[in-house]
CSV table of N, CA and C in Angstrom, one decimal:
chain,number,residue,atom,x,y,z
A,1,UNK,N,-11.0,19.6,-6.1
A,1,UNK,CA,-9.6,19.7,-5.6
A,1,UNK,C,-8.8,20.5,-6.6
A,2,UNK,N,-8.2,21.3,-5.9
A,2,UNK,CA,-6.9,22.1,-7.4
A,2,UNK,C,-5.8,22.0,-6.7
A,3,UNK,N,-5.1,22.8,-7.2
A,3,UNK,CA,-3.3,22.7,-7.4
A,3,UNK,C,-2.9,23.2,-6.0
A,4,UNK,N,-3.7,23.7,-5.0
A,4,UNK,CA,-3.1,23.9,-3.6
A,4,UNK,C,-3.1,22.5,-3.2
A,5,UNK,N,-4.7,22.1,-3.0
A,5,UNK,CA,-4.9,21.0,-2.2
A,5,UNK,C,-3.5,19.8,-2.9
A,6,UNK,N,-3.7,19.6,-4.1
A,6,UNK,CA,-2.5,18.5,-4.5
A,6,UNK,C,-1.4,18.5,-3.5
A,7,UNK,N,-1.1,20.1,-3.9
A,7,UNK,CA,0.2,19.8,-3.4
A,7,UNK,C,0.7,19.8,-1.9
A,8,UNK,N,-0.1,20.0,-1.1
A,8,UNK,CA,-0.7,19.6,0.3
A,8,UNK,C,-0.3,18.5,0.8
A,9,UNK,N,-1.4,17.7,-0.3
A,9,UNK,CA,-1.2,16.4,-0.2
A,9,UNK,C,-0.1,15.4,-0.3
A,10,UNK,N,0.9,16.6,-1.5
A,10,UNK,CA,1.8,15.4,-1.9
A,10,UNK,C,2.9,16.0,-0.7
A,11,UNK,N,3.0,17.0,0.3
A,11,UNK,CA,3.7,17.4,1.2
A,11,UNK,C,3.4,16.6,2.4
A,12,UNK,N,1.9,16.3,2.7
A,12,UNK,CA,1.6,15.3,4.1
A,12,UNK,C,2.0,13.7,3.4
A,13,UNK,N,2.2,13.3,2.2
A,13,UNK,CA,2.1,11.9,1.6
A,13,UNK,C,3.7,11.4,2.1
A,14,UNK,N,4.6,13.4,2.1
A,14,UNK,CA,6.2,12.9,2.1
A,14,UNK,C,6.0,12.6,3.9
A,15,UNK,N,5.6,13.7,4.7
A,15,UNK,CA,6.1,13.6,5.6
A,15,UNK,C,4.8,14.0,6.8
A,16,UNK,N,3.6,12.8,7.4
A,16,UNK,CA,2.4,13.2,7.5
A,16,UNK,C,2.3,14.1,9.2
A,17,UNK,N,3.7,14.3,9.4
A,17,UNK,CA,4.1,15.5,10.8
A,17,UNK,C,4.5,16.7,10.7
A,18,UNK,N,4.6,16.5,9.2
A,18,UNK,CA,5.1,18.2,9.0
A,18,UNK,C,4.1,19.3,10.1
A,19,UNK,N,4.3,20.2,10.4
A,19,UNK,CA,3.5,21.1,11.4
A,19,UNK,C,2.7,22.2,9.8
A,20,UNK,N,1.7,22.3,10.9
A,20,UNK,CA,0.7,23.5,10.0
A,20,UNK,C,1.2,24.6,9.5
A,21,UNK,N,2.1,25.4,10.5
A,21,UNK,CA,3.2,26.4,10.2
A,21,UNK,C,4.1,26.2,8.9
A,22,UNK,N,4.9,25.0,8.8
A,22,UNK,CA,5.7,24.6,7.9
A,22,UNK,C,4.8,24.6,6.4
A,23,UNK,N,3.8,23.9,6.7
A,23,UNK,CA,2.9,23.8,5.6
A,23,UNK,C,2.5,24.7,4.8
A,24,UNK,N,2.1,25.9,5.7
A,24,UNK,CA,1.6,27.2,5.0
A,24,UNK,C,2.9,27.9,4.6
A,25,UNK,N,4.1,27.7,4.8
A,25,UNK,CA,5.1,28.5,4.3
A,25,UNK,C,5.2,27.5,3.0
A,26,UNK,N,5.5,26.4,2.9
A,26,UNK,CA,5.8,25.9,1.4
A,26,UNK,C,4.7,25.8,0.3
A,27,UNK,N,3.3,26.4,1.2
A,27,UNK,CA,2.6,26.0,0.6
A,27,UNK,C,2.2,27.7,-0.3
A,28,UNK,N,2.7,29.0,0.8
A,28,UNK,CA,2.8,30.2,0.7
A,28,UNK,C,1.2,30.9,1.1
A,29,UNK,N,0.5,30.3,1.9
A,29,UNK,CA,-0.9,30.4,2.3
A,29,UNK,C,-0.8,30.8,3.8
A,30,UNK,N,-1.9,31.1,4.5
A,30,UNK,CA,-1.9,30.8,5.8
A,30,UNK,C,-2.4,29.7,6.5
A,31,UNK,N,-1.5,30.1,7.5
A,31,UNK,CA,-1.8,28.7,8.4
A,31,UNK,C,-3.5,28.4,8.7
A,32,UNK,N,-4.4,29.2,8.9
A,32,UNK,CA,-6.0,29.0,8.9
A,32,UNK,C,-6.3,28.2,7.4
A,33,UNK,N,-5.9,28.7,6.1
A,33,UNK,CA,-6.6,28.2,5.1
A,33,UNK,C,-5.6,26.5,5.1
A,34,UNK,N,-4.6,26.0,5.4
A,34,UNK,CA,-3.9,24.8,5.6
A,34,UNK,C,-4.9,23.7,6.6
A,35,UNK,N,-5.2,24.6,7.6
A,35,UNK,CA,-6.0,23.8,8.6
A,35,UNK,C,-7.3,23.4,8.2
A,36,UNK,N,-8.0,24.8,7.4
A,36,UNK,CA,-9.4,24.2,6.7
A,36,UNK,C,-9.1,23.3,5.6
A,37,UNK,N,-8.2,23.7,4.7
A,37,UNK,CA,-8.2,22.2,3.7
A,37,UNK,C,-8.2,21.1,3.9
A,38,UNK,N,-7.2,20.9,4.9
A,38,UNK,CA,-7.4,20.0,5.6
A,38,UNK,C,-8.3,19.3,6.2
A,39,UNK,N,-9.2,20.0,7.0
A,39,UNK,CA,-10.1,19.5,7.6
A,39,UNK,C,-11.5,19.0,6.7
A,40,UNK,N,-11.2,20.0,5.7
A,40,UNK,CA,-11.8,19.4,3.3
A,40,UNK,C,-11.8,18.3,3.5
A,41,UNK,N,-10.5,18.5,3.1
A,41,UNK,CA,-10.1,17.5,2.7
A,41,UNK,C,-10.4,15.6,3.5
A,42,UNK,N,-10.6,15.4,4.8
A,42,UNK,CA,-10.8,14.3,5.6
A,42,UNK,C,-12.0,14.5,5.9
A,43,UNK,N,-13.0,15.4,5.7
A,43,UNK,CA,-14.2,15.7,6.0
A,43,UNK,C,-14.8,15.2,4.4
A,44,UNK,N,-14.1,15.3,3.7
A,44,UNK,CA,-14.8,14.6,2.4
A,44,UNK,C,-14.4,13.2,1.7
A,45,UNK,N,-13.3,13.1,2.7
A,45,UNK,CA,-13.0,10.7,2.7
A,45,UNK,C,-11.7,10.9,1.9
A,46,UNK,N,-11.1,12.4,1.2
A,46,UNK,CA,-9.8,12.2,0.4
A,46,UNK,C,-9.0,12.1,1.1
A,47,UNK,N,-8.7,12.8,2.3
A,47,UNK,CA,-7.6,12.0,3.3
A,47,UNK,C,-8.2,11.0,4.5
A,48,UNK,N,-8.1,9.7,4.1
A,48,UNK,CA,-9.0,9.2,5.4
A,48,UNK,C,-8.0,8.4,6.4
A,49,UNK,N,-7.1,8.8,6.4
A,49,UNK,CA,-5.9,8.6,7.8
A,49,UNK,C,-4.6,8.9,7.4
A,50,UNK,N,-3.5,8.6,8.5
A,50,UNK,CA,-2.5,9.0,8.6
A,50,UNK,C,-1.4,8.0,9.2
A,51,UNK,N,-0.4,7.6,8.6
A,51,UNK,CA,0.1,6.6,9.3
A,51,UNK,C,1.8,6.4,9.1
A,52,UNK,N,2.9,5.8,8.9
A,52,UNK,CA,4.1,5.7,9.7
A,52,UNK,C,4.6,5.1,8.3
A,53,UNK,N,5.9,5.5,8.3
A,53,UNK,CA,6.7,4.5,7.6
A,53,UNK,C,8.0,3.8,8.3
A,54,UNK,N,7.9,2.5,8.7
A,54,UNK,CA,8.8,2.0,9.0
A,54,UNK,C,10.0,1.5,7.8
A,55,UNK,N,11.3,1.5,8.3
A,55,UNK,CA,12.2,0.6,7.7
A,55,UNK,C,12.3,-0.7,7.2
A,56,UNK,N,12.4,-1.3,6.4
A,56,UNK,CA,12.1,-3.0,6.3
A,56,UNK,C,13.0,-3.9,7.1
A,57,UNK,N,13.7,-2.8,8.0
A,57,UNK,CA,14.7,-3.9,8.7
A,57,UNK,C,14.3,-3.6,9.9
A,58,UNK,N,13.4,-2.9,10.4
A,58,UNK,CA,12.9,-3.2,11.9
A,58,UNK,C,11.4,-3.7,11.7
A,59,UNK,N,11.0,-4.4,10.9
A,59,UNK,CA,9.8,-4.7,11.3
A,59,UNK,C,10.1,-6.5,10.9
A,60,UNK,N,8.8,-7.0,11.4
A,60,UNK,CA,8.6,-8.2,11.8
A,60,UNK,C,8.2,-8.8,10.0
A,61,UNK,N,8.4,-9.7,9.8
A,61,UNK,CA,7.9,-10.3,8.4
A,61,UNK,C,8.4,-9.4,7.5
A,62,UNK,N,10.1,-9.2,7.4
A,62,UNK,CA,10.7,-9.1,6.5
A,62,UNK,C,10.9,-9.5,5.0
A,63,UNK,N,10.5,-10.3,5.1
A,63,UNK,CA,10.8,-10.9,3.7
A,63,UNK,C,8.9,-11.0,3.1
A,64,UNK,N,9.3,-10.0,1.5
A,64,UNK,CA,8.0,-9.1,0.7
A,64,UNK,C,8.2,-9.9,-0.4
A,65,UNK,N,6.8,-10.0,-0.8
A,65,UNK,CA,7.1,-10.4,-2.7
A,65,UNK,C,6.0,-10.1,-3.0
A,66,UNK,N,6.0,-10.1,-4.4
A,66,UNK,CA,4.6,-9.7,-5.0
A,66,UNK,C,4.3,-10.8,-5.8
A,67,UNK,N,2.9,-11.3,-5.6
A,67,UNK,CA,2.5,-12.4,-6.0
A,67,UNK,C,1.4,-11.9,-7.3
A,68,UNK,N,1.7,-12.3,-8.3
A,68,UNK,CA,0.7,-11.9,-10.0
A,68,UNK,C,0.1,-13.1,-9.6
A,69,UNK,N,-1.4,-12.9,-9.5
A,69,UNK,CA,-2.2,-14.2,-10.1
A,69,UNK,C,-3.5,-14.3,-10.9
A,70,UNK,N,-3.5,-14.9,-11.7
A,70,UNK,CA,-4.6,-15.5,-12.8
A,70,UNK,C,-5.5,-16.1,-12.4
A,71,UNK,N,-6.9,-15.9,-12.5
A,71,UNK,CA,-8.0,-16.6,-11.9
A,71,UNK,C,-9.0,-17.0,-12.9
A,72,UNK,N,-9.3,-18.4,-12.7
A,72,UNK,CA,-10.7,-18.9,-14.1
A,72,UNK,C,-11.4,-17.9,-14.0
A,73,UNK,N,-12.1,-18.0,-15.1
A,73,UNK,CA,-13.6,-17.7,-15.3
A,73,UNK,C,-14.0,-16.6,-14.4
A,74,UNK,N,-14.9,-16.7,-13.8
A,74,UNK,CA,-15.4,-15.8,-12.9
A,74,UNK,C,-14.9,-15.9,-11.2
A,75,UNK,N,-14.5,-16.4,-10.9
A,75,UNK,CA,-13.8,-16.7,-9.5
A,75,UNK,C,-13.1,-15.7,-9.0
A,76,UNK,N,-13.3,-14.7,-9.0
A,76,UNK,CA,-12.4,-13.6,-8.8
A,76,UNK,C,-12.5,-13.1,-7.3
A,77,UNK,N,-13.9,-13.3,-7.1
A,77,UNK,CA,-14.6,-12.6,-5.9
A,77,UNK,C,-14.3,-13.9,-4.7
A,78,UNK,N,-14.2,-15.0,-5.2
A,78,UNK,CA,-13.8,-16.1,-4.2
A,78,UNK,C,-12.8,-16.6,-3.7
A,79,UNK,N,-11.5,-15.8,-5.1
A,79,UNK,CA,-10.0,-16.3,-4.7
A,79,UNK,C,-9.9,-14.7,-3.5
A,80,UNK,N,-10.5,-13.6,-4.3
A,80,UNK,CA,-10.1,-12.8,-2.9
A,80,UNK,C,-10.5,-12.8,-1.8
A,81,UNK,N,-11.9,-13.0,-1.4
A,81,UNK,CA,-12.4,-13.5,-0.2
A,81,UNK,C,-11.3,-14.7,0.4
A,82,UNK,N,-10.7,-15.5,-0.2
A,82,UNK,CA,-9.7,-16.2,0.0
A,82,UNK,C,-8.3,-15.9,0.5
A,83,UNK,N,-7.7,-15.3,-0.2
A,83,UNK,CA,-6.8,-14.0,-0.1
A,83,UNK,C,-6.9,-13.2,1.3
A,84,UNK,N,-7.7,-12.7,1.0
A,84,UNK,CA,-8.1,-11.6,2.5
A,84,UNK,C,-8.4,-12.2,4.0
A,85,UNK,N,-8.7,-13.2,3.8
A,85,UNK,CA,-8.4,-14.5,5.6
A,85,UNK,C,-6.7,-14.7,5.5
A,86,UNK,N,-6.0,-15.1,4.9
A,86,UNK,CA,-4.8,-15.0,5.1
A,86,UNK,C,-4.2,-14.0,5.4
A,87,UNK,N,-3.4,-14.1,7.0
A,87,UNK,CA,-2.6,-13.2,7.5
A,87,UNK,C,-1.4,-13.0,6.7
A,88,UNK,N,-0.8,-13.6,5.9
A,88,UNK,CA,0.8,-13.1,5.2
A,88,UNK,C,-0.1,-12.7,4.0
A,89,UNK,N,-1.1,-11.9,3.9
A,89,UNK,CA,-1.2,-10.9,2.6
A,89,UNK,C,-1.8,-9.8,3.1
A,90,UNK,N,-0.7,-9.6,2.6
A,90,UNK,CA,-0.7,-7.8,3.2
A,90,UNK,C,-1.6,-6.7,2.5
A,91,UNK,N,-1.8,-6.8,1.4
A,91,UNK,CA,-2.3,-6.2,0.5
A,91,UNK,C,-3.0,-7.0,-0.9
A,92,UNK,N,-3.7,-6.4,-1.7
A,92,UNK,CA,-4.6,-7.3,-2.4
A,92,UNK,C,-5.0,-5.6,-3.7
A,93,UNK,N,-4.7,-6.1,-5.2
A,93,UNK,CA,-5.0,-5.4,-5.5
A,93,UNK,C,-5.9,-5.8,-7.4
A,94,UNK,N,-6.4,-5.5,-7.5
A,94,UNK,CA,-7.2,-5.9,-8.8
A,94,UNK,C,-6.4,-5.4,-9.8
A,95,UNK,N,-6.5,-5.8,-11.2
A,95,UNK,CA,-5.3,-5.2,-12.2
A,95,UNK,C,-6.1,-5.6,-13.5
A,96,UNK,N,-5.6,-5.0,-14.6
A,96,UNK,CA,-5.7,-5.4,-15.6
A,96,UNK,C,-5.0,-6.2,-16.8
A,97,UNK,N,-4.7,-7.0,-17.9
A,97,UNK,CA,-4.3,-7.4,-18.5
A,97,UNK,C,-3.7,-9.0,-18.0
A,98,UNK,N,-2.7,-9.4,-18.2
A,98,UNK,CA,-2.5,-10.8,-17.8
A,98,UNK,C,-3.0,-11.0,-16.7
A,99,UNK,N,-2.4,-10.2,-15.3
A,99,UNK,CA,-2.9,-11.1,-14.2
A,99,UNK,C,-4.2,-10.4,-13.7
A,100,UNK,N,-4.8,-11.3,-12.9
A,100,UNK,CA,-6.1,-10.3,-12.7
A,100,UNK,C,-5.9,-10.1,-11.1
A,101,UNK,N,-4.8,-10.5,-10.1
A,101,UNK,CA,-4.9,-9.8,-8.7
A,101,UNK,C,-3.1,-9.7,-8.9
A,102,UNK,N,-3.0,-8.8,-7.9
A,102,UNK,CA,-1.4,-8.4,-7.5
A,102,UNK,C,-1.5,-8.8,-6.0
A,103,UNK,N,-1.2,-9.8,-5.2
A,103,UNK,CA,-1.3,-10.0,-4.1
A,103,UNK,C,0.7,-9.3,-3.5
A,104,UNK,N,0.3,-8.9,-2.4
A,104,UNK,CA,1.9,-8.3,-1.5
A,104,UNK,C,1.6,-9.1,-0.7
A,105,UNK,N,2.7,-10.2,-0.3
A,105,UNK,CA,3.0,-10.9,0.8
A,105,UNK,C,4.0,-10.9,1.5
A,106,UNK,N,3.8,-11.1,2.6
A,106,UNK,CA,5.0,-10.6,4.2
A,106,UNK,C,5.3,-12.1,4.9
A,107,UNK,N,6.3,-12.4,4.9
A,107,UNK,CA,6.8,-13.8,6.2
A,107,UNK,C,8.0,-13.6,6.7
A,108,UNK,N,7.9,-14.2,7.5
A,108,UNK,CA,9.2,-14.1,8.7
A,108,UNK,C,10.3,-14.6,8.2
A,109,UNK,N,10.5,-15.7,7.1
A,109,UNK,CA,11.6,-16.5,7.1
A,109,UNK,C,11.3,-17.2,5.1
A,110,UNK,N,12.2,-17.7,4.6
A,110,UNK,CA,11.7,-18.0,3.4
A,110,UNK,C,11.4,-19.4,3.8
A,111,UNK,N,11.8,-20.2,4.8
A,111,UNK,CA,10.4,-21.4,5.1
A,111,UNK,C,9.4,-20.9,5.5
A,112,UNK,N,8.6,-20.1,6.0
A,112,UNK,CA,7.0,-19.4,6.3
A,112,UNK,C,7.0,-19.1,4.9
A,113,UNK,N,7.4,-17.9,3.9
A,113,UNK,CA,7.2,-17.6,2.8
A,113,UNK,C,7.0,-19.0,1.8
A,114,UNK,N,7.8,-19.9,1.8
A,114,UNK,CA,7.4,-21.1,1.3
A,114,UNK,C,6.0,-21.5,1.6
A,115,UNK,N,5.7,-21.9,2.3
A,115,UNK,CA,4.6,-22.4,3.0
A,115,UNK,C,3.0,-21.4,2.7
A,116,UNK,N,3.8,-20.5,3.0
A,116,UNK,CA,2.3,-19.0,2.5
A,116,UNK,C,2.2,-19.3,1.0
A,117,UNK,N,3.4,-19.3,-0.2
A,117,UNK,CA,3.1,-19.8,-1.3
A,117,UNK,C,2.4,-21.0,-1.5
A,118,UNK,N,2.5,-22.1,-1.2
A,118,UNK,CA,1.9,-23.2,-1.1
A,118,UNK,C,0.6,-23.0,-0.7
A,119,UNK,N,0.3,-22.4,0.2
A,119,UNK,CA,-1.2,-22.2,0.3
A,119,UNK,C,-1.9,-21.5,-0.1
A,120,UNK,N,-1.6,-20.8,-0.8
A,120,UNK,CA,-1.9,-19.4,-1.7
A,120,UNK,C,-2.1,-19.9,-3.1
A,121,UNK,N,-1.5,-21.3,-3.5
A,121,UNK,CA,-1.3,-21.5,-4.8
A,121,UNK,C,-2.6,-22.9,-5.1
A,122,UNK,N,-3.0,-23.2,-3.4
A,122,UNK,CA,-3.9,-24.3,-3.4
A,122,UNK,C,-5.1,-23.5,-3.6
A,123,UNK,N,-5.6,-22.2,-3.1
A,123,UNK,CA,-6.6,-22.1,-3.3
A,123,UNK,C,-7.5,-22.0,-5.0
A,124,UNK,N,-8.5,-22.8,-4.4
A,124,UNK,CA,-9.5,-22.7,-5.8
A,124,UNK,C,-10.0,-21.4,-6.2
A,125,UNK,N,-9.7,-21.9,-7.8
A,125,UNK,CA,-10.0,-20.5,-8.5
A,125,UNK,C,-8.7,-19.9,-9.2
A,126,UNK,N,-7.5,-20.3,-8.6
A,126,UNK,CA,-6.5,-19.8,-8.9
A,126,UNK,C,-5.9,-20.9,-10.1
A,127,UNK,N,-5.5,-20.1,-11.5
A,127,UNK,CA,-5.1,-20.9,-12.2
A,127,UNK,C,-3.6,-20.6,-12.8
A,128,UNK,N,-2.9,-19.7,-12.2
A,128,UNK,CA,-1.7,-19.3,-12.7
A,128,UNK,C,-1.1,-18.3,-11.7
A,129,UNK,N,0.4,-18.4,-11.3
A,129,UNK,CA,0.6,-17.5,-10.1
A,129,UNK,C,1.9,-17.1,-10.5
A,130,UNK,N,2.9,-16.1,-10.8
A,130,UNK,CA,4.1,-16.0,-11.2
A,130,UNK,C,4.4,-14.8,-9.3
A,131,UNK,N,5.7,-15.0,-8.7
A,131,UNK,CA,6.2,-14.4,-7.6
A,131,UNK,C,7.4,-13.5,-7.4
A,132,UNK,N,7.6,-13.0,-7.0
A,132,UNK,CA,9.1,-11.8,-7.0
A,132,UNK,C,9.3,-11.3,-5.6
A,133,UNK,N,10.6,-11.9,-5.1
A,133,UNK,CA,10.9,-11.5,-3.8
A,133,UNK,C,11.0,-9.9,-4.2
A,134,UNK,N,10.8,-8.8,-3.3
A,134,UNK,CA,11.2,-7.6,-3.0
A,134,UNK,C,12.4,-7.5,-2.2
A,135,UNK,N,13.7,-7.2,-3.2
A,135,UNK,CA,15.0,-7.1,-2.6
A,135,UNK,C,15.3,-6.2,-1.9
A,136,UNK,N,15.2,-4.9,-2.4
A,136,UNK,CA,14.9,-3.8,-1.8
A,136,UNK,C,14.3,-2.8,-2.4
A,137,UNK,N,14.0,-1.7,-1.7
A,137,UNK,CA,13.6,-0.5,-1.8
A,137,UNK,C,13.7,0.7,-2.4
A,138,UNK,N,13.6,1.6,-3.1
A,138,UNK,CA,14.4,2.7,-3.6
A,138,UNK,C,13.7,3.7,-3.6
A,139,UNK,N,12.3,3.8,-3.3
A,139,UNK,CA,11.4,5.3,-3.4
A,139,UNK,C,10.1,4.6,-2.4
A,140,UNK,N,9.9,5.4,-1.6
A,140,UNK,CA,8.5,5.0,-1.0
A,140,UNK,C,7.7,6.0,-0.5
């Protein structure tokens, strides 16, 4: 990948409708070589979809937090298998240093959000959990 493809990418990352036309002008290429990068590019798994950014005020399960959690010993593979059956987690991500998962969680109301905590905090394996509502947004 070099410095075309990047910046390709970071142009479909802002806005994944931009037209092919548009593309080859910021990108100062032709519109054929935009189309084959592209097609590189998803033909080799670096772009492997395309998808939407909604507002946080039109969607359903408003209320986000990020969940740090700490897991014993080796249990890691079992609190996420755990993790990943629950529908209010949205995302799931491995980390390093204090905590060892970053869970994103979504609920409708801060009694469901209560409740998803609570059950999130029962599962085994899990030995330490610190949480942060997501107030708002400033770059996405």
């Amino acid at each position: 990948m070099n410095d075309t493809d990047r910046q390709l990418l970071a142009l479909l990352r802002d806005d994944a409708r931009i037209s092919v036309t548009a593309l080859a002008e910021k990108l100062r290429v032709s519109r054929a070589t935009v189309q084959h990068r592209i097609a590189r590019l998803e033909e080799s798994g670096v772009i492997v979809g395309y998808t939407v950014k909604v507002k946080p005020e039109a969607e359903a399960r408003r209320i986000r937090a990020w969940m740090c959690i700490s897991v014993e010993g080796n249990k890691a593979a079992a609190v996420m298998q755990a993790l990943r059956g629950d529908p209010s987690v949205h995302a799931l991500h491995s980390t390093n240093g204090r905590w060892d998962i970053l869970a994103e969680l979504r609920a409708d109301s801060l009694e469901q959000f209560d409740r998803v905590l609570g059950r999130v905090r029962l599962i085994p394996g899990i030995s330490a959990s610190e949480t942060s509502i997501l107030l708002s947004t400033h770059k996405a």
